[in-house]
Amino acid sequence: MHEDKKSFSVAIDGPSGAGKSTIAKLCAEKLGFLYVDTGAIYRTVGLAALEAGIASKDEAGVAALLPKLDISMDHDGDGLQRMLLGGRDVTSDIRKPEVSIYASDVSAMPPVRAYLLEMQRRLAREHNVIMDGRDIGTVVLPDADLKIFLTADAGERAQRRYDELLIRGIATSYDDVLRDILYRDENDSKRSISPLKQAEDAVLVDTTGNTLEKSFSIICRMIEENMNK
Ligand code: DC
């Protein structure tokens, strides 16, 4: 780690279901870093809009809601990031499929991105972080110490997300999950503001066909090597 820097930051970007959050959380636990799941923050804004009865693409409506929001996060002893909306724990609610679509839609709105930018940067200033999202290496932390772009084949990402939802007891079908993944890939990559895109200086890691353990060990090793540079 550079001696003149207070914190070390790792940016992990990539499409939905590539395994970013699972791997980032495990590596953060192993290395003693704070894990920040930025998708969960966008999901919390999406949930707030859904609950307020605002259409997912109503930018003026969502922008008017932002100043009224009270969003915060907490970390469990086991590193799980809990999201609070007005003090209410919404960690499970934000994983529902309808909230995924809302999160993707509201995340394309410039006022939403501006609102969340400083929150994310502050966390990286104050802690050693592994932060995952879509634009962490390109926009949020352009000077991150290590940038990783994690991806996998869409069918495999859908299968992993489907298995995860089943474990959480959320009823859905593989076809619905694949359709959501493809919708969000398109939405997240084609939007004009902060699209999902590999930063020029990011390392590409394709996890298709990998076990979770294999991807975890590749990423952790990469982080450790960079910390010792
Ligand atoms: O990572 P996730 O699936 O929980 O993210 C939910 C949505 O939030 C996703 O469709 C895109 C958006 N998002 C974003 O635009 N920028 C980020 N840094 C993280 C997520």
mmCIF file of C-alpha atoms and ligand atoms in Angstrom:
data_model
loop_
_atom_site.group_PDB
_atom_site.id
_atom_site.type_symbol
_atom_site.label_atom_id
_atom_site.label_comp_id
_atom_site.label_asym_id
_atom_site.label_seq_id
_atom_site.Cartn_x
_atom_site.Cartn_y
_atom_site.Cartn_z
ATOM 1 C CA MET A 1 0.000 0.000 0.000
ATOM 2 C CA HIS A 2 1.281 3.517 -0.756
ATOM 3 C CA GLU A 3 2.435 5.210 2.452
ATOM 4 C CA ASP A 4 0.988 8.654 1.668
ATOM 5 C CA LYS A 5 -2.503 7.236 1.172
ATOM 6 C CA LYS A 6 -4.914 6.674 4.031
ATOM 7 C CA SER A 7 -7.047 4.011 2.420
ATOM 8 C CA PHE A 8 -6.884 1.333 -0.235
ATOM 9 C CA SER A 9 -9.768 0.955 -2.667
ATOM 10 C CA VAL A 10 -10.796 -1.851 -4.952
ATOM 11 C CA ALA A 11 -13.464 -1.214 -7.611
ATOM 12 C CA ILE A 12 -15.348 -4.243 -8.933
ATOM 13 C CA ASP A 13 -17.729 -3.543 -11.788
ATOM 14 C CA GLY A 14 -19.698 -5.814 -14.068
ATOM 15 C CA PRO A 15 -23.169 -6.885 -15.167
ATOM 16 C CA SER A 16 -25.902 -8.299 -12.924
ATOM 17 C CA GLY A 17 -25.276 -11.781 -11.610
ATOM 18 C CA ALA A 18 -21.551 -11.948 -12.413
ATOM 19 C CA GLY A 19 -20.862 -12.790 -8.764
ATOM 20 C CA LYS A 20 -19.525 -9.370 -7.807
ATOM 21 C CA SER A 21 -21.272 -9.059 -4.469
ATOM 22 C CA THR A 22 -20.617 -12.598 -3.231
ATOM 23 C CA ILE A 23 -16.945 -12.477 -4.179
ATOM 24 C CA ALA A 24 -16.398 -8.895 -3.009
ATOM 25 C CA LYS A 25 -17.991 -9.641 0.357
ATOM 26 C CA LEU A 26 -15.877 -12.773 0.901
ATOM 27 C CA CYS A 27 -12.647 -10.998 -0.085
ATOM 28 C CA ALA A 28 -13.503 -8.020 2.139
ATOM 29 C CA GLU A 29 -14.030 -10.371 5.082
ATOM 30 C CA LYS A 30 -10.756 -12.160 4.426
ATOM 31 C CA LEU A 31 -8.732 -8.967 4.038
ATOM 32 C CA GLY A 32 -10.496 -6.868 6.690
ATOM 33 C CA PHE A 33 -11.878 -4.340 4.198
ATOM 34 C CA LEU A 34 -15.281 -2.686 4.259
ATOM 35 C CA TYR A 35 -17.510 -4.170 1.574
ATOM 36 C CA VAL A 36 -19.787 -1.665 -0.150
ATOM 37 C CA ASP A 37 -22.556 -2.998 -2.385
ATOM 38 C CA THR A 38 -23.560 0.124 -4.352
ATOM 39 C CA GLY A 39 -26.327 -1.753 -6.205
ATOM 40 C CA ALA A 40 -28.084 -2.109 -2.835
ATOM 41 C CA ILE A 41 -28.096 1.691 -2.495
ATOM 42 C CA TYR A 42 -29.701 2.108 -5.954
ATOM 43 C CA ARG A 43 -32.154 -0.644 -5.030
ATOM 44 C CA THR A 44 -33.124 1.270 -1.885
ATOM 45 C CA VAL A 45 -33.919 4.357 -3.977
ATOM 46 C CA GLY A 46 -35.878 2.092 -6.363
ATOM 47 C CA LEU A 47 -37.848 0.598 -3.477
ATOM 48 C CA ALA A 48 -38.621 4.065 -2.107
ATOM 49 C CA ALA A 49 -39.971 5.134 -5.524
ATOM 50 C CA LEU A 50 -42.024 1.951 -5.856
ATOM 51 C CA GLU A 51 -43.522 2.378 -2.383
ATOM 52 C CA ALA A 52 -44.276 6.043 -3.068
ATOM 53 C CA GLY A 53 -46.281 4.992 -6.137
ATOM 54 C CA ILE A 54 -43.946 6.777 -8.562
ATOM 55 C CA ALA A 55 -43.533 5.177 -12.018
ATOM 56 C CA SER A 56 -40.032 3.718 -12.468
ATOM 57 C CA LYS A 57 -39.244 6.020 -15.399
ATOM 58 C CA ASP A 58 -40.759 9.203 -13.912
ATOM 59 C CA GLU A 59 -37.534 11.181 -13.466
ATOM 60 C CA ALA A 60 -39.224 14.351 -12.156
ATOM 61 C CA GLY A 61 -41.176 12.298 -9.621
ATOM 62 C CA VAL A 62 -38.092 10.415 -8.435
ATOM 63 C CA ALA A 63 -36.007 13.625 -8.281
ATOM 64 C CA ALA A 64 -38.675 15.250 -6.090
ATOM 65 C CA LEU A 65 -38.567 12.239 -3.765
ATOM 66 C CA LEU A 66 -34.766 12.313 -3.210
ATOM 67 C CA PRO A 67 -34.589 15.187 -0.671
ATOM 68 C CA LYS A 68 -37.172 13.402 1.479
ATOM 69 C CA LEU A 69 -35.223 10.137 1.620
ATOM 70 C CA ASP A 70 -33.332 8.948 4.648
ATOM 71 C CA ILE A 71 -31.019 6.188 3.399
ATOM 72 C CA SER A 72 -28.296 4.706 5.532
ATOM 73 C CA MET A 73 -26.379 1.475 5.853
ATOM 74 C CA ASP A 74 -24.972 -0.654 8.549
ATOM 75 C CA HIS A 75 -22.690 -3.673 8.526
ATOM 76 C CA ASP A 76 -23.423 -6.862 10.448
ATOM 77 C CA GLY A 77 -20.694 -8.688 12.315
ATOM 78 C CA ASP A 78 -20.523 -11.097 9.358
ATOM 79 C CA GLY A 79 -19.944 -8.260 6.884
ATOM 80 C CA LEU A 80 -23.481 -8.230 5.473
ATOM 81 C CA GLN A 81 -24.470 -4.732 4.397
ATOM 82 C CA ARG A 82 -27.892 -3.874 5.800
ATOM 83 C CA MET A 83 -29.841 -1.105 4.074
ATOM 84 C CA LEU A 84 -32.093 1.192 6.065
ATOM 85 C CA LEU A 85 -34.811 3.364 4.571
ATOM 86 C CA GLY A 86 -36.213 5.850 7.062
ATOM 87 C CA GLY A 87 -34.691 3.650 9.772
ATOM 88 C CA ARG A 88 -36.556 0.548 8.506
ATOM 89 C CA ASP A 89 -34.420 -2.472 7.560
ATOM 90 C CA VAL A 90 -35.122 -3.110 3.846
ATOM 91 C CA THR A 91 -32.211 -5.520 3.213
ATOM 92 C CA SER A 92 -34.563 -8.321 2.074
ATOM 93 C CA ASP A 93 -37.199 -6.170 0.371
ATOM 94 C CA ILE A 94 -34.687 -4.644 -2.056
ATOM 95 C CA ARG A 95 -33.918 -8.108 -3.529
ATOM 96 C CA LYS A 96 -37.422 -8.585 -4.948
ATOM 97 C CA PRO A 97 -37.512 -8.824 -8.763
ATOM 98 C CA GLU A 98 -39.801 -5.787 -9.146
ATOM 99 C CA VAL A 99 -37.290 -3.718 -7.193
ATOM 100 C CA SER A 100 -34.489 -4.876 -9.554
ATOM 101 C CA ILE A 101 -36.302 -3.286 -12.473
ATOM 102 C CA TYR A 102 -36.994 -0.101 -10.500
ATOM 103 C CA ALA A 103 -33.332 0.078 -9.437
ATOM 104 C CA SER A 104 -32.165 -0.245 -13.025
ATOM 105 C CA ASP A 105 -34.589 2.454 -14.200
ATOM 106 C CA VAL A 106 -33.886 4.987 -11.439
ATOM 107 C CA SER A 107 -30.142 4.417 -11.754
ATOM 108 C CA ALA A 108 -30.289 5.875 -15.293
ATOM 109 C CA MET A 109 -31.431 9.237 -13.864
ATOM 110 C CA PRO A 110 -28.738 11.921 -13.422
ATOM 111 C CA PRO A 111 -30.263 13.349 -10.182
ATOM 112 C CA VAL A 112 -30.177 9.877 -8.597
ATOM 113 C CA ARG A 113 -26.536 9.310 -9.560
ATOM 114 C CA ALA A 114 -25.528 12.763 -8.308
ATOM 115 C CA TYR A 115 -27.366 12.151 -5.031
ATOM 116 C CA LEU A 116 -25.487 8.887 -4.380
ATOM 117 C CA LEU A 117 -22.032 9.867 -5.650
ATOM 118 C CA GLU A 118 -20.750 11.630 -2.543
ATOM 119 C CA MET A 119 -22.105 8.915 -0.239
ATOM 120 C CA GLN A 120 -20.004 6.349 -2.111
ATOM 121 C CA ARG A 121 -16.853 8.503 -2.283
ATOM 122 C CA ARG A 122 -17.013 9.295 1.423
ATOM 123 C CA LEU A 123 -17.024 5.590 2.280
ATOM 124 C CA ALA A 124 -13.892 5.083 0.176
ATOM 125 C CA ARG A 125 -12.129 8.033 1.822
ATOM 126 C CA GLU A 126 -12.880 6.774 5.302
ATOM 127 C CA HIS A 127 -12.239 3.039 4.889
ATOM 128 C CA ASN A 128 -10.266 0.462 2.967
ATOM 129 C CA VAL A 129 -13.040 -0.636 0.654
ATOM 130 C CA ILE A 130 -14.030 -3.205 -1.885
ATOM 131 C CA MET A 131 -16.855 -1.467 -3.687
ATOM 132 C CA ASP A 132 -18.937 -3.160 -6.329
ATOM 133 C CA GLY A 133 -21.274 -1.659 -8.903
ATOM 134 C CA ARG A 134 -21.370 -0.546 -12.521
ATOM 135 C CA ASP A 135 -19.389 2.704 -12.631
ATOM 136 C CA ILE A 136 -17.062 2.436 -9.651
ATOM 137 C CA GLY A 137 -13.850 2.240 -11.706
ATOM 138 C CA THR A 138 -15.027 4.707 -14.346
ATOM 139 C CA VAL A 139 -16.812 7.427 -12.318
ATOM 140 C CA VAL A 140 -17.049 6.925 -8.559
ATOM 141 C CA LEU A 141 -13.415 5.981 -7.840
ATOM 142 C CA PRO A 142 -11.436 6.732 -11.004
ATOM 143 C CA ASP A 143 -8.234 6.549 -8.890
ATOM 144 C CA ALA A 144 -9.047 3.203 -7.282
ATOM 145 C CA ASP A 145 -5.919 1.212 -6.442
ATOM 146 C CA LEU A 146 -7.242 -1.819 -8.293
ATOM 147 C CA LYS A 147 -10.076 -2.084 -10.811
ATOM 148 C CA ILE A 148 -11.651 -5.376 -11.774
ATOM 149 C CA PHE A 149 -14.334 -5.935 -14.404
ATOM 150 C CA LEU A 150 -16.111 -9.161 -13.520
ATOM 151 C CA THR A 151 -18.335 -10.801 -16.081
ATOM 152 C CA ALA A 152 -19.837 -14.149 -17.134
ATOM 153 C CA ASP A 153 -22.086 -15.539 -19.824
ATOM 154 C CA ALA A 154 -25.729 -14.229 -19.470
ATOM 155 C CA GLY A 155 -27.291 -17.725 -19.207
ATOM 156 C CA GLU A 156 -24.935 -18.666 -16.398
ATOM 157 C CA ARG A 157 -25.539 -15.371 -14.598
ATOM 158 C CA ALA A 158 -29.306 -15.981 -14.797
ATOM 159 C CA GLN A 159 -28.893 -19.497 -13.394
ATOM 160 C CA ARG A 160 -26.822 -18.221 -10.458
ATOM 161 C CA ARG A 161 -29.314 -15.425 -9.697
ATOM 162 C CA TYR A 162 -32.225 -17.885 -9.968
ATOM 163 C CA ASP A 163 -30.551 -20.265 -7.471
ATOM 164 C CA GLU A 164 -29.905 -17.342 -5.126
ATOM 165 C CA LEU A 165 -33.552 -16.191 -5.255
ATOM 166 C CA LEU A 166 -34.757 -19.756 -4.596
ATOM 167 C CA ILE A 167 -32.553 -19.968 -1.507
ATOM 168 C CA ARG A 168 -34.014 -16.671 -0.320
ATOM 169 C CA GLY A 169 -37.522 -18.070 -0.845
ATOM 170 C CA ILE A 170 -38.399 -15.553 -3.583
ATOM 171 C CA ALA A 171 -40.711 -17.281 -6.105
ATOM 172 C CA THR A 172 -39.713 -16.822 -9.747
ATOM 173 C CA SER A 173 -38.758 -18.824 -12.862
ATOM 174 C CA TYR A 174 -35.453 -19.149 -14.703
ATOM 175 C CA ASP A 175 -36.974 -17.552 -17.818
ATOM 176 C CA ASP A 176 -38.152 -14.518 -15.843
ATOM 177 C CA VAL A 177 -34.727 -14.122 -14.267
ATOM 178 C CA LEU A 178 -32.983 -14.370 -17.650
ATOM 179 C CA ARG A 179 -35.372 -11.784 -19.098
ATOM 180 C CA ASP A 180 -34.636 -9.421 -16.175
ATOM 181 C CA ILE A 181 -30.885 -9.926 -16.609
ATOM 182 C CA LEU A 182 -31.038 -9.169 -20.336
ATOM 183 C CA TYR A 183 -33.272 -6.120 -19.713
ATOM 184 C CA ARG A 184 -30.838 -4.788 -17.134
ATOM 185 C CA ASP A 185 -27.734 -5.555 -19.237
ATOM 186 C CA GLU A 186 -29.221 -3.491 -22.029
ATOM 187 C CA ASN A 187 -30.512 -0.712 -19.747
ATOM 188 C CA ASP A 188 -27.331 -0.460 -17.680
ATOM 189 C CA SER A 189 -24.950 -0.495 -20.662
ATOM 190 C CA LYS A 190 -26.852 1.744 -23.047
ATOM 191 C CA ARG A 191 -27.799 4.605 -20.731
ATOM 192 C CA SER A 192 -26.078 7.904 -21.416
ATOM 193 C CA ILE A 193 -24.948 8.579 -17.849
ATOM 194 C CA SER A 194 -22.340 6.327 -16.216
ATOM 195 C CA PRO A 195 -23.074 3.286 -18.382
ATOM 196 C CA LEU A 196 -21.751 -0.113 -17.406
ATOM 197 C CA LYS A 197 -18.403 -0.206 -19.121
ATOM 198 C CA GLN A 198 -14.977 -1.660 -18.417
ATOM 199 C CA ALA A 199 -12.527 1.059 -17.312
ATOM 200 C CA GLU A 200 -9.441 1.181 -19.527
ATOM 201 C CA ASP A 201 -7.212 0.268 -16.628
ATOM 202 C CA ALA A 202 -9.477 -2.494 -15.246
ATOM 203 C CA VAL A 203 -8.483 -6.158 -15.253
ATOM 204 C CA LEU A 204 -11.101 -8.321 -17.010
ATOM 205 C CA VAL A 205 -12.109 -11.491 -15.163
ATOM 206 C CA ASP A 206 -14.594 -13.818 -16.878
ATOM 207 C CA THR A 207 -16.073 -16.252 -14.344
ATOM 208 C CA THR A 208 -18.035 -18.418 -16.817
ATOM 209 C CA GLY A 209 -17.560 -22.050 -15.810
ATOM 210 C CA ASN A 210 -15.745 -21.161 -12.576
ATOM 211 C CA THR A 211 -16.817 -22.327 -9.175
ATOM 212 C CA LEU A 212 -17.355 -19.545 -6.680
ATOM 213 C CA GLU A 213 -14.252 -20.733 -4.786
ATOM 214 C CA LYS A 214 -12.101 -20.422 -7.897
ATOM 215 C CA SER A 215 -13.293 -16.877 -8.701
ATOM 216 C CA PHE A 216 -12.907 -15.891 -5.052
ATOM 217 C CA SER A 217 -9.336 -17.108 -4.909
ATOM 218 C CA ILE A 218 -8.384 -15.376 -8.203
ATOM 219 C CA ILE A 219 -9.807 -12.031 -7.049
ATOM 220 C CA CYS A 220 -8.425 -12.209 -3.514
ATOM 221 C CA ARG A 221 -4.957 -13.031 -4.781
ATOM 222 C CA MET A 222 -5.141 -10.140 -7.219
ATOM 223 C CA ILE A 223 -6.031 -7.735 -4.400
ATOM 224 C CA GLU A 224 -3.295 -9.024 -2.103
ATOM 225 C CA GLU A 225 -0.688 -8.709 -4.848
ATOM 226 C CA ASN A 226 -1.732 -5.117 -5.490
ATOM 227 C CA MET A 227 -1.656 -4.217 -1.786
ATOM 228 C CA ASN A 228 1.928 -5.417 -1.594
ATOM 229 C CA LYS A 229 3.104 -3.418 -4.605
HETATM 230 O O1 DC B 1 -25.830 -4.825 -8.568
HETATM 231 P P1 DC B 1 -27.358 -4.822 -8.514
HETATM 232 O O2 DC B 1 -27.996 -5.778 -9.456
HETATM 233 O O3 DC B 1 -27.856 -4.980 -7.118
HETATM 234 O O4 DC B 1 -27.771 -3.320 -8.993
HETATM 235 C C1 DC B 1 -29.108 -2.902 -9.125
HETATM 236 C C2 DC B 1 -29.205 -1.871 -10.234
HETATM 237 O O5 DC B 1 -28.534 -0.668 -9.834
HETATM 238 C C3 DC B 1 -28.584 -2.289 -11.559
HETATM 239 O O6 DC B 1 -29.556 -2.638 -12.520
HETATM 240 C C4 DC B 1 -27.808 -1.088 -12.038
HETATM 241 C C5 DC B 1 -27.806 -0.123 -10.911
HETATM 242 N N1 DC B 1 -26.450 0.221 -10.454
HETATM 243 C C6 DC B 1 -25.826 1.280 -11.063
HETATM 244 O O7 DC B 1 -26.352 1.848 -11.997
HETATM 245 N N2 DC B 1 -24.601 1.686 -10.626
HETATM 246 C C7 DC B 1 -23.988 1.052 -9.619
HETATM 247 N N3 DC B 1 -22.796 1.480 -9.205
HETATM 248 C C8 DC B 1 -24.612 -0.065 -9.006
HETATM 249 C C9 DC B 1 -25.848 -0.474 -9.464
#
